[in-house]
C-alpha cells in the first residue's frame, strides 16, 4: 500500500518568509508592547461610514457587484481625481475597484509583465513589489533612492532603463521614507519616460497624507505620465479602514482592459456593501480634504516628543510613518534593534532593512504615528527612557 503523503513543492517565492509587519505585530502582542510597527490606525473610522456600509447590507446589497466595481463608486473616484488632479478618467473604462492596493499592484504587474521583462523598483520599497514581479516571471531592477533623503536619483533611474524595461513602480508619498515627490520630480520622470514603452505603476495610497501645505503630485496630474500609468490608491488608508481591503486603479482604457482581464480571474469582484457605503460616503470630500491637517497634528506631536529622546527623527513630508536614526542609542543591526525595542522597551517598530534586498543597514527604524494621542504619549514615555 502506498504511504499517504503531501507532494513536495518547488516554491515560486523561495526567498520569501512571513512579512515583517506580521512578524513585528505578533512580537508586539506577545510582549504587550505599544505597536508602532505595522502601519494601521488604532482609532476607529467615522461612524457615519459604518452606517453607510451597514445600511447597504440592510438594504440587500449583498450579491456580486459589477466586475469592475460599483458604477457609483467608480464615478465618485473619477470625480475626486478630476477635481484634485485635473485628469478626467472615464469611470466606465478607466477606473477599477480592487481588493486593496495590494491586489491592484499585483494585478497591474501580472497584466503587463511577461517572463524576462525588467521592472524597476526604487529601494527602499514596499515589500510586495518584488515578489509580485517575480510571480510574473519578470526581472527586478533595483535602483537606490538617495540615502538619508529618500529622494529619486534620476541619473541612476535613467541608467537602469533599457530595451527590456517594461515598467517602473513609483511610490509617493513614500513608505517607508516619508518623502513626497515634487512636481519637478514627477515632471523629470515624465521626461525620462517620454519616447519609451515603459509603463508606470504609481502607488499613491498615502495621497491624502502630505504635510506643510505641499501638494500630492499624482501621476494623474501629469498628462505624459497619466497616459502610461496605473494610478493606485486605497480606501483603507484614507478612511482609517485598513481591514476592509478596498482600493482602486485608474488607467487609460487600453491598460484598464488588460488589467480587468486579470482582475476578473483574480478576485472577480470586490465586497458589495462596502462599495455602496464608500460611494455614499465619498459624496462629502471633507474627510479626505481634512486628512493632512489631522495627521500633521499627530506627526508634529510625535516629533516634538521624539526630540526629547535620543532617537533622531528624519524628515517626514508625508505618510503616517516616521523614521528615526537610533545610532546614538544602539549599535545593533535594525532587525535586532526593533526586536529589542519591542521586548525590552515595549515599543514595536519596523526595521528599514526589511525594505531592501539583502538588508541594507543604516541604523533607522520606522514608527507609525497613526495612533491615538494617548498611545503616542505612552510610546514616547517609554522611548524617553532609552
Ligand atoms: N502600498 C503601500 C506603499 C502601502 O504602504 C500599503 C499598505 N500596506 C499598500 C500598498 C497596500 O494597501 P492595501 O492595504 O490597500 O492593500
Ligand atoms: N502598509 C502597512 C505597513 O507598511 C501594513 C501592510 C501590511 O501589514 N502588509 O506597515
PDB file of N, CA, C and O and ligand atoms in Angstrom, residues 21 38-39 98-105 125-129 171-176 203-206 232-237 241-248 319-321 355 366, ligand 1:
ATOM      1  N   UNK A  21       5.778  43.011   8.777  1.00  0.00           N
ATOM      2  CA  UNK A  21       4.672  43.650   9.501  1.00  0.00           C
ATOM      3  C   UNK A  21       3.976  42.628  10.397  1.00  0.00           C
ATOM      4  O   UNK A  21       3.650  42.906  11.546  1.00  0.00           O
ATOM      5  N   UNK A  38       3.620  47.804  12.483  1.00  0.00           N
ATOM      6  CA  UNK A  38       2.739  47.695  11.309  1.00  0.00           C
ATOM      7  C   UNK A  38       1.908  48.971  11.156  1.00  0.00           C
ATOM      8  O   UNK A  38       1.426  49.530  12.139  1.00  0.00           O
ATOM      9  N   UNK A  39       1.754  49.417   9.911  1.00  0.00           N
ATOM     10  CA  UNK A  39       1.043  50.673   9.676  1.00  0.00           C
ATOM     11  C   UNK A  39      -0.461  50.488   9.648  1.00  0.00           C
ATOM     12  O   UNK A  39      -1.011  50.017   8.660  1.00  0.00           O
ATOM     13  N   UNK A  98     -10.668  47.579  -6.553  1.00  0.00           N
ATOM     14  CA  UNK A  98      -9.854  46.390  -6.261  1.00  0.00           C
ATOM     15  C   UNK A  98      -9.927  46.010  -4.785  1.00  0.00           C
ATOM     16  O   UNK A  98     -10.396  46.799  -3.964  1.00  0.00           O
ATOM     17  N   UNK A  99      -9.423  44.824  -4.493  1.00  0.00           N
ATOM     18  CA  UNK A  99      -9.366  44.358  -3.100  1.00  0.00           C
ATOM     19  C   UNK A  99      -8.114  44.948  -2.445  1.00  0.00           C
ATOM     20  O   UNK A  99      -7.129  44.257  -2.176  1.00  0.00           O
ATOM     21  N   UNK A 100      -8.139  46.238  -2.229  1.00  0.00           N
ATOM     22  CA  UNK A 100      -6.991  46.947  -1.654  1.00  0.00           C
ATOM     23  C   UNK A 100      -5.955  47.267  -2.724  1.00  0.00           C
ATOM     24  O   UNK A 100      -6.033  46.810  -3.879  1.00  0.00           O
ATOM     25  N   UNK A 101      -4.974  48.073  -2.318  1.00  0.00           N
ATOM     26  CA  UNK A 101      -3.894  48.413  -3.243  1.00  0.00           C
ATOM     27  C   UNK A 101      -3.030  47.190  -3.530  1.00  0.00           C
ATOM     28  O   UNK A 101      -2.446  47.079  -4.613  1.00  0.00           O
ATOM     29  N   UNK A 102      -2.950  46.279  -2.590  1.00  0.00           N
ATOM     30  CA  UNK A 102      -2.109  45.084  -2.768  1.00  0.00           C
ATOM     31  C   UNK A 102      -2.540  44.309  -4.008  1.00  0.00           C
ATOM     32  O   UNK A 102      -1.708  43.950  -4.855  1.00  0.00           O
ATOM     33  N   UNK A 103      -3.841  44.056  -4.113  1.00  0.00           N
ATOM     34  CA  UNK A 103      -4.323  43.320  -5.297  1.00  0.00           C
ATOM     35  C   UNK A 103      -4.197  44.176  -6.563  1.00  0.00           C
ATOM     36  O   UNK A 103      -3.926  43.658  -7.651  1.00  0.00           O
ATOM     37  N   UNK A 104      -4.376  45.480  -6.389  1.00  0.00           N
ATOM     38  CA  UNK A 104      -4.266  46.368  -7.556  1.00  0.00           C
ATOM     39  C   UNK A 104      -2.855  46.301  -8.146  1.00  0.00           C
ATOM     40  O   UNK A 104      -2.680  46.186  -9.364  1.00  0.00           O
ATOM     41  N   UNK A 105      -1.854  46.358  -7.279  1.00  0.00           N
ATOM     42  CA  UNK A 105      -0.461  46.366  -7.768  1.00  0.00           C
ATOM     43  C   UNK A 105      -0.109  45.007  -8.366  1.00  0.00           C
ATOM     44  O   UNK A 105       0.478  44.921  -9.447  1.00  0.00           O
ATOM     45  N   UNK A 125      11.708  49.844  -0.894  1.00  0.00           N
ATOM     46  CA  UNK A 125      10.365  49.788  -1.476  1.00  0.00           C
ATOM     47  C   UNK A 125       9.457  48.863  -0.680  1.00  0.00           C
ATOM     48  O   UNK A 125       9.912  47.991   0.050  1.00  0.00           O
ATOM     49  N   UNK A 126       8.171  49.115  -0.848  1.00  0.00           N
ATOM     50  CA  UNK A 126       7.136  48.330  -0.166  1.00  0.00           C
ATOM     51  C   UNK A 126       7.328  46.850  -0.489  1.00  0.00           C
ATOM     52  O   UNK A 126       7.698  46.487  -1.608  1.00  0.00           O
ATOM     53  N   UNK A 127       7.049  46.017   0.493  1.00  0.00           N
ATOM     54  CA  UNK A 127       7.533  44.636   0.401  1.00  0.00           C
ATOM     55  C   UNK A 127       6.822  43.753  -0.602  1.00  0.00           C
ATOM     56  O   UNK A 127       7.303  42.673  -0.921  1.00  0.00           O
ATOM     57  N   UNK A 128       5.693  44.180  -1.141  1.00  0.00           N
ATOM     58  CA  UNK A 128       5.002  43.298  -2.093  1.00  0.00           C
ATOM     59  C   UNK A 128       5.531  43.432  -3.523  1.00  0.00           C
ATOM     60  O   UNK A 128       5.317  42.537  -4.347  1.00  0.00           O
ATOM     61  N   UNK A 129       6.222  44.529  -3.841  1.00  0.00           N
ATOM     62  CA  UNK A 129       6.573  44.769  -5.252  1.00  0.00           C
ATOM     63  C   UNK A 129       7.454  43.655  -5.831  1.00  0.00           C
ATOM     64  O   UNK A 129       7.187  43.143  -6.924  1.00  0.00           O
ATOM     65  N   UNK A 171       6.423  55.091  -5.711  1.00  0.00           N
ATOM     66  CA  UNK A 171       5.542  55.224  -4.545  1.00  0.00           C
ATOM     67  C   UNK A 171       5.730  56.621  -3.937  1.00  0.00           C
ATOM     68  O   UNK A 171       6.783  56.913  -3.383  1.00  0.00           O
ATOM     69  N   UNK A 172       4.713  57.460  -4.099  1.00  0.00           N
ATOM     70  CA  UNK A 172       4.724  58.783  -3.464  1.00  0.00           C
ATOM     71  C   UNK A 172       3.338  59.103  -2.943  1.00  0.00           C
ATOM     72  O   UNK A 172       2.377  58.848  -3.667  1.00  0.00           O
ATOM     73  N   UNK A 173       3.221  59.602  -1.717  1.00  0.00           N
ATOM     74  CA  UNK A 173       4.197  59.671  -0.634  1.00  0.00           C
ATOM     75  C   UNK A 173       4.781  58.284  -0.326  1.00  0.00           C
ATOM     76  O   UNK A 173       4.103  57.279  -0.493  1.00  0.00           O
ATOM     77  N   UNK A 174       6.022  58.300   0.137  1.00  0.00           N
ATOM     78  CA  UNK A 174       6.810  57.069   0.164  1.00  0.00           C
ATOM     79  C   UNK A 174       6.822  56.348   1.507  1.00  0.00           C
ATOM     80  O   UNK A 174       7.148  56.941   2.541  1.00  0.00           O
ATOM     81  N   UNK A 175       6.480  55.072   1.450  1.00  0.00           N
ATOM     82  CA  UNK A 175       6.633  54.165   2.579  1.00  0.00           C
ATOM     83  C   UNK A 175       7.859  53.311   2.291  1.00  0.00           C
ATOM     84  O   UNK A 175       7.881  52.645   1.268  1.00  0.00           O
ATOM     85  N   UNK A 176       8.892  53.316   3.112  1.00  0.00           N
ATOM     86  CA  UNK A 176       8.976  53.845   4.476  1.00  0.00           C
ATOM     87  C   UNK A 176       9.674  55.200   4.594  1.00  0.00           C
ATOM     88  O   UNK A 176       9.819  55.687   5.714  1.00  0.00           O
ATOM     89  N   UNK A 203       2.076  53.987  -7.037  1.00  0.00           N
ATOM     90  CA  UNK A 203       1.444  53.595  -5.776  1.00  0.00           C
ATOM     91  C   UNK A 203       1.261  54.863  -4.947  1.00  0.00           C
ATOM     92  O   UNK A 203       2.217  55.397  -4.390  1.00  0.00           O
ATOM     93  N   UNK A 204       0.011  55.333  -4.899  1.00  0.00           N
ATOM     94  CA  UNK A 204      -0.284  56.622  -4.250  1.00  0.00           C
ATOM     95  C   UNK A 204      -1.237  56.427  -3.075  1.00  0.00           C
ATOM     96  O   UNK A 204      -2.118  57.250  -2.823  1.00  0.00           O
ATOM     97  N   UNK A 205      -1.052  55.333  -2.331  1.00  0.00           N
ATOM     98  CA  UNK A 205      -2.011  55.028  -1.262  1.00  0.00           C
ATOM     99  C   UNK A 205      -2.021  56.080  -0.154  1.00  0.00           C
ATOM    100  O   UNK A 205      -3.010  56.230   0.548  1.00  0.00           O
ATOM    101  N   UNK A 206      -0.931  56.841  -0.019  1.00  0.00           N
ATOM    102  CA  UNK A 206      -0.891  57.895   1.018  1.00  0.00           C
ATOM    103  C   UNK A 206      -1.154  59.278   0.419  1.00  0.00           C
ATOM    104  O   UNK A 206      -0.679  60.286   0.929  1.00  0.00           O
ATOM    105  N   UNK A 232      -2.681  53.920  -8.419  1.00  0.00           N
ATOM    106  CA  UNK A 232      -3.276  53.028  -7.416  1.00  0.00           C
ATOM    107  C   UNK A 232      -3.507  53.786  -6.112  1.00  0.00           C
ATOM    108  O   UNK A 232      -2.633  54.535  -5.661  1.00  0.00           O
ATOM    109  N   UNK A 233      -4.679  53.590  -5.500  1.00  0.00           N
ATOM    110  CA  UNK A 233      -4.884  54.133  -4.159  1.00  0.00           C
ATOM    111  C   UNK A 233      -5.712  53.161  -3.323  1.00  0.00           C
ATOM    112  O   UNK A 233      -6.134  52.108  -3.817  1.00  0.00           O
ATOM    113  N   UNK A 234      -5.898  53.517  -2.038  1.00  0.00           N
ATOM    114  CA  UNK A 234      -6.534  52.586  -1.109  1.00  0.00           C
ATOM    115  C   UNK A 234      -7.469  53.325  -0.159  1.00  0.00           C
ATOM    116  O   UNK A 234      -7.051  54.274   0.514  1.00  0.00           O
ATOM    117  N   UNK A 235      -8.722  52.889  -0.092  1.00  0.00           N
ATOM    118  CA  UNK A 235      -9.643  53.491   0.873  1.00  0.00           C
ATOM    119  C   UNK A 235      -9.220  53.156   2.306  1.00  0.00           C
ATOM    120  O   UNK A 235      -9.557  53.876   3.233  1.00  0.00           O
ATOM    121  N   UNK A 236      -8.506  52.060   2.467  1.00  0.00           N
ATOM    122  CA  UNK A 236      -8.074  51.652   3.802  1.00  0.00           C
ATOM    123  C   UNK A 236      -7.278  52.737   4.499  1.00  0.00           C
ATOM    124  O   UNK A 236      -7.449  52.993   5.695  1.00  0.00           O
ATOM    125  N   UNK A 237      -6.379  53.384   3.742  1.00  0.00           N
ATOM    126  CA  UNK A 237      -5.526  54.422   4.322  1.00  0.00           C
ATOM    127  C   UNK A 237      -6.335  55.699   4.543  1.00  0.00           C
ATOM    128  O   UNK A 237      -6.249  56.339   5.585  1.00  0.00           O
ATOM    129  N   UNK A 241      -9.657  52.441   7.515  1.00  0.00           N
ATOM    130  CA  UNK A 241     -10.300  51.118   7.488  1.00  0.00           C
ATOM    131  C   UNK A 241      -9.380  50.131   6.754  1.00  0.00           C
ATOM    132  O   UNK A 241      -9.779  49.526   5.753  1.00  0.00           O
ATOM    133  N   UNK A 242      -8.166  49.946   7.282  1.00  0.00           N
ATOM    134  CA  UNK A 242      -7.206  49.104   6.560  1.00  0.00           C
ATOM    135  C   UNK A 242      -7.722  47.671   6.411  1.00  0.00           C
ATOM    136  O   UNK A 242      -7.353  46.985   5.456  1.00  0.00           O
ATOM    137  N   UNK A 243      -8.589  47.245   7.340  1.00  0.00           N
ATOM    138  CA  UNK A 243      -9.080  45.863   7.283  1.00  0.00           C
ATOM    139  C   UNK A 243     -10.163  45.634   6.239  1.00  0.00           C
ATOM    140  O   UNK A 243     -10.533  44.495   5.975  1.00  0.00           O
ATOM    141  N   UNK A 244     -10.679  46.681   5.642  1.00  0.00           N
ATOM    142  CA  UNK A 244     -11.730  46.481   4.635  1.00  0.00           C
ATOM    143  C   UNK A 244     -11.164  46.058   3.289  1.00  0.00           C
ATOM    144  O   UNK A 244     -11.863  45.477   2.472  1.00  0.00           O
ATOM    145  N   UNK A 245      -9.898  46.409   3.052  1.00  0.00           N
ATOM    146  CA  UNK A 245      -9.220  45.983   1.831  1.00  0.00           C
ATOM    147  C   UNK A 245      -9.987  46.345   0.553  1.00  0.00           C
ATOM    148  O   UNK A 245     -10.375  45.473  -0.235  1.00  0.00           O
ATOM    149  N   UNK A 246     -10.216  47.619   0.379  1.00  0.00           N
ATOM    150  CA  UNK A 246     -10.799  48.099  -0.881  1.00  0.00           C
ATOM    151  C   UNK A 246      -9.958  49.269  -1.385  1.00  0.00           C
ATOM    152  O   UNK A 246      -9.621  50.181  -0.620  1.00  0.00           O
ATOM    153  N   UNK A 247      -9.596  49.201  -2.651  1.00  0.00           N
ATOM    154  CA  UNK A 247      -8.812  50.267  -3.276  1.00  0.00           C
ATOM    155  C   UNK A 247      -9.257  50.432  -4.714  1.00  0.00           C
ATOM    156  O   UNK A 247     -10.329  49.955  -5.106  1.00  0.00           O
ATOM    157  N   UNK A 248      -8.439  51.104  -5.496  1.00  0.00           N
ATOM    158  CA  UNK A 248      -8.806  51.285  -6.912  1.00  0.00           C
ATOM    159  C   UNK A 248      -7.587  51.556  -7.771  1.00  0.00           C
ATOM    160  O   UNK A 248      -6.513  51.912  -7.268  1.00  0.00           O
ATOM    161  N   UNK A 319       2.842  60.449   4.446  1.00  0.00           N
ATOM    162  CA  UNK A 319       2.529  59.128   5.028  1.00  0.00           C
ATOM    163  C   UNK A 319       2.307  59.243   6.536  1.00  0.00           C
ATOM    164  O   UNK A 319       2.424  60.338   7.094  1.00  0.00           O
ATOM    165  N   UNK A 320       2.004  58.118   7.174  1.00  0.00           N
ATOM    166  CA  UNK A 320       1.925  58.157   8.644  1.00  0.00           C
ATOM    167  C   UNK A 320       3.099  57.411   9.284  1.00  0.00           C
ATOM    168  O   UNK A 320       2.964  56.829  10.341  1.00  0.00           O
ATOM    169  N   UNK A 321       4.247  57.511   8.601  1.00  0.00           N
ATOM    170  CA  UNK A 321       5.453  56.868   9.130  1.00  0.00           C
ATOM    171  C   UNK A 321       6.529  57.896   9.458  1.00  0.00           C
ATOM    172  O   UNK A 321       6.714  58.868   8.725  1.00  0.00           O
ATOM    173  N   UNK A 355      12.961  46.704   3.808  1.00  0.00           N
ATOM    174  CA  UNK A 355      12.504  47.263   2.535  1.00  0.00           C
ATOM    175  C   UNK A 355      13.615  47.247   1.475  1.00  0.00           C
ATOM    176  O   UNK A 355      13.485  47.886   0.433  1.00  0.00           O
ATOM    177  N   UNK A 366      11.425  52.401  11.608  1.00  0.00           N
ATOM    178  CA  UNK A 366      10.215  53.110  11.188  1.00  0.00           C
ATOM    179  C   UNK A 366       9.150  52.985  12.262  1.00  0.00           C
ATOM    180  O   UNK A 366       8.859  51.889  12.728  1.00  0.00           O
TER     181      UNK A 366
HETATM  182  N1  LIG B   1       1.451  50.233  -0.924  1.00  0.00           N
HETATM  183  C1  LIG B   1       1.987  50.811   0.151  1.00  0.00           C
HETATM  184  C2  LIG B   1       3.143  51.733  -0.021  1.00  0.00           C
HETATM  185  C3  LIG B   1       1.475  50.555   1.420  1.00  0.00           C
HETATM  186  O1  LIG B   1       2.033  51.105   2.495  1.00  0.00           O
HETATM  187  C4  LIG B   1       0.352  49.705   1.540  1.00  0.00           C
HETATM  188  C5  LIG B   1      -0.256  49.479   2.892  1.00  0.00           C
HETATM  189  N2  LIG B   1       0.149  48.346   3.492  1.00  0.00           N
HETATM  190  C6  LIG B   1      -0.158  49.092   0.390  1.00  0.00           C
HETATM  191  C7  LIG B   1       0.414  49.391  -0.831  1.00  0.00           C
HETATM  192  C8  LIG B   1      -1.292  48.130   0.435  1.00  0.00           C
HETATM  193  O2  LIG B   1      -2.535  48.734   0.646  1.00  0.00           O
HETATM  194  P1  LIG B   1      -3.858  47.888   0.923  1.00  0.00           P
HETATM  195  O3  LIG B   1      -3.910  47.649   2.394  1.00  0.00           O
HETATM  196  O4  LIG B   1      -4.976  48.738   0.427  1.00  0.00           O
HETATM  197  O5  LIG B   1      -3.739  46.610   0.168  1.00  0.00           O
END
